[in-house]
Amino acid sequence: MKFERRDLILIAGLILVMLGLIQYLGPAYSAIIVIALYFGIKVYVGKKRQLIQQDVGEGICMECGFKIINKKCLNCDDLDE
């Protein structure tokens, strides 16, 4: 898992969640929950990204968003003919 710029936003949001949880639990329990949330979100996003890469194939049409197969969009190229 590579550290990206959007991870800073995730960390900032999770710190705010931890501050909210501290008043009901304790600092240790809040930290454990936030760490579990961080890695859970990273694993979910990684799997979702991998699924999208497998499903896309050659690419996505910029006009309609359909998959490109044999260098043709199944949706747009049928409309042109």
mmCIF file of C-alpha atoms in Angstrom:
data_model
loop_
_atom_site.group_PDB
_atom_site.id
_atom_site.type_symbol
_atom_site.label_atom_id
_atom_site.label_comp_id
_atom_site.label_asym_id
_atom_site.label_seq_id
_atom_site.Cartn_x
_atom_site.Cartn_y
_atom_site.Cartn_z
ATOM 1 C CA MET A 1 0.000 0.000 0.000
ATOM 2 C CA LYS A 2 1.545 3.213 -1.196
ATOM 3 C CA PHE A 3 1.074 6.405 0.814
ATOM 4 C CA GLU A 4 -0.819 8.973 -1.255
ATOM 5 C CA ARG A 5 -1.935 12.548 -0.740
ATOM 6 C CA ARG A 6 -5.538 11.539 -0.107
ATOM 7 C CA ASP A 7 -4.310 9.510 2.863
ATOM 8 C CA LEU A 8 -3.725 12.791 4.692
ATOM 9 C CA ILE A 9 -7.433 13.573 4.389
ATOM 10 C CA LEU A 10 -8.277 10.098 5.653
ATOM 11 C CA ILE A 11 -5.924 10.476 8.601
ATOM 12 C CA ALA A 12 -7.329 13.913 9.454
ATOM 13 C CA GLY A 13 -10.872 12.553 9.376
ATOM 14 C CA LEU A 14 -9.952 9.581 11.518
ATOM 15 C CA ILE A 15 -8.256 11.850 14.057
ATOM 16 C CA LEU A 16 -11.509 13.762 14.355
ATOM 17 C CA VAL A 17 -13.379 10.480 14.809
ATOM 18 C CA MET A 18 -10.890 9.515 17.502
ATOM 19 C CA LEU A 19 -11.440 12.826 19.295
ATOM 20 C CA GLY A 20 -15.161 12.142 19.252
ATOM 21 C CA LEU A 21 -14.713 8.611 20.592
ATOM 22 C CA ILE A 22 -12.355 9.629 23.396
ATOM 23 C CA GLN A 23 -15.184 11.140 25.398
ATOM 24 C CA TYR A 24 -17.133 7.848 25.415
ATOM 25 C CA LEU A 25 -14.367 5.252 25.483
ATOM 26 C CA GLY A 26 -10.785 5.908 26.430
ATOM 27 C CA PRO A 27 -7.805 7.099 24.457
ATOM 28 C CA ALA A 28 -6.428 3.562 24.061
ATOM 29 C CA TYR A 29 -9.693 2.067 22.814
ATOM 30 C CA SER A 30 -10.280 5.017 20.523
ATOM 31 C CA ALA A 31 -6.818 4.658 19.011
ATOM 32 C CA ILE A 32 -7.348 0.927 18.429
ATOM 33 C CA ILE A 33 -10.683 1.555 16.697
ATOM 34 C CA VAL A 34 -9.233 4.317 14.508
ATOM 35 C CA ILE A 35 -6.234 2.205 13.504
ATOM 36 C CA ALA A 36 -8.558 -0.665 12.589
ATOM 37 C CA LEU A 37 -10.723 1.751 10.565
ATOM 38 C CA TYR A 38 -7.663 3.097 8.716
ATOM 39 C CA PHE A 39 -6.433 -0.326 7.639
ATOM 40 C CA GLY A 40 -9.969 -1.508 6.901
ATOM 41 C CA ILE A 41 -10.551 1.430 4.567
ATOM 42 C CA LYS A 42 -7.159 0.953 2.891
ATOM 43 C CA VAL A 43 -7.848 -2.755 2.263
ATOM 44 C CA TYR A 44 -11.366 -2.024 0.951
ATOM 45 C CA VAL A 45 -10.143 0.672 -1.435
ATOM 46 C CA GLY A 46 -7.270 -1.534 -2.613
ATOM 47 C CA LYS A 47 -9.582 -4.435 -3.399
ATOM 48 C CA LYS A 48 -12.091 -2.148 -5.110
ATOM 49 C CA ARG A 49 -9.331 -0.585 -7.228
ATOM 50 C CA GLN A 50 -8.039 -4.030 -8.182
ATOM 51 C CA LEU A 51 -11.551 -5.149 -9.151
ATOM 52 C CA ILE A 52 -11.994 -2.063 -11.332
ATOM 53 C CA GLN A 53 -8.654 -2.692 -13.074
ATOM 54 C CA GLN A 54 -9.651 -6.285 -13.864
ATOM 55 C CA ASP A 55 -13.086 -5.256 -15.103
ATOM 56 C CA VAL A 56 -11.947 -2.377 -17.318
ATOM 57 C CA GLY A 57 -9.762 -4.332 -19.733
ATOM 58 C CA GLU A 58 -8.517 -2.092 -22.556
ATOM 59 C CA GLY A 59 -10.035 1.090 -21.152
ATOM 60 C CA ILE A 60 -13.147 3.165 -20.653
ATOM 61 C CA CYS A 61 -14.832 5.401 -23.231
ATOM 62 C CA MET A 62 -14.491 9.086 -22.353
ATOM 63 C CA GLU A 63 -17.912 9.890 -23.833
ATOM 64 C CA CYS A 64 -20.216 7.376 -22.170
ATOM 65 C CA GLY A 65 -18.128 5.291 -19.735
ATOM 66 C CA PHE A 66 -18.593 1.898 -21.426
ATOM 67 C CA LYS A 67 -15.731 -0.577 -21.789
ATOM 68 C CA ILE A 68 -13.566 -0.420 -24.907
ATOM 69 C CA ILE A 69 -13.244 -3.770 -26.660
ATOM 70 C CA ASN A 70 -11.116 -4.176 -29.816
ATOM 71 C CA LYS A 71 -10.442 -0.426 -29.757
ATOM 72 C CA LYS A 72 -14.178 0.334 -30.124
ATOM 73 C CA CYS A 73 -16.757 1.552 -27.662
ATOM 74 C CA LEU A 74 -19.744 -0.778 -27.628
ATOM 75 C CA ASN A 75 -22.155 2.098 -27.030
ATOM 76 C CA CYS A 76 -20.807 5.070 -29.027
ATOM 77 C CA ASP A 77 -19.571 3.199 -32.111
ATOM 78 C CA ASP A 78 -22.969 1.526 -32.580
ATOM 79 C CA LEU A 79 -24.661 4.927 -32.593
ATOM 80 C CA ASP A 80 -22.303 6.318 -35.242
ATOM 81 C CA GLU A 81 -23.032 3.554 -37.753
#
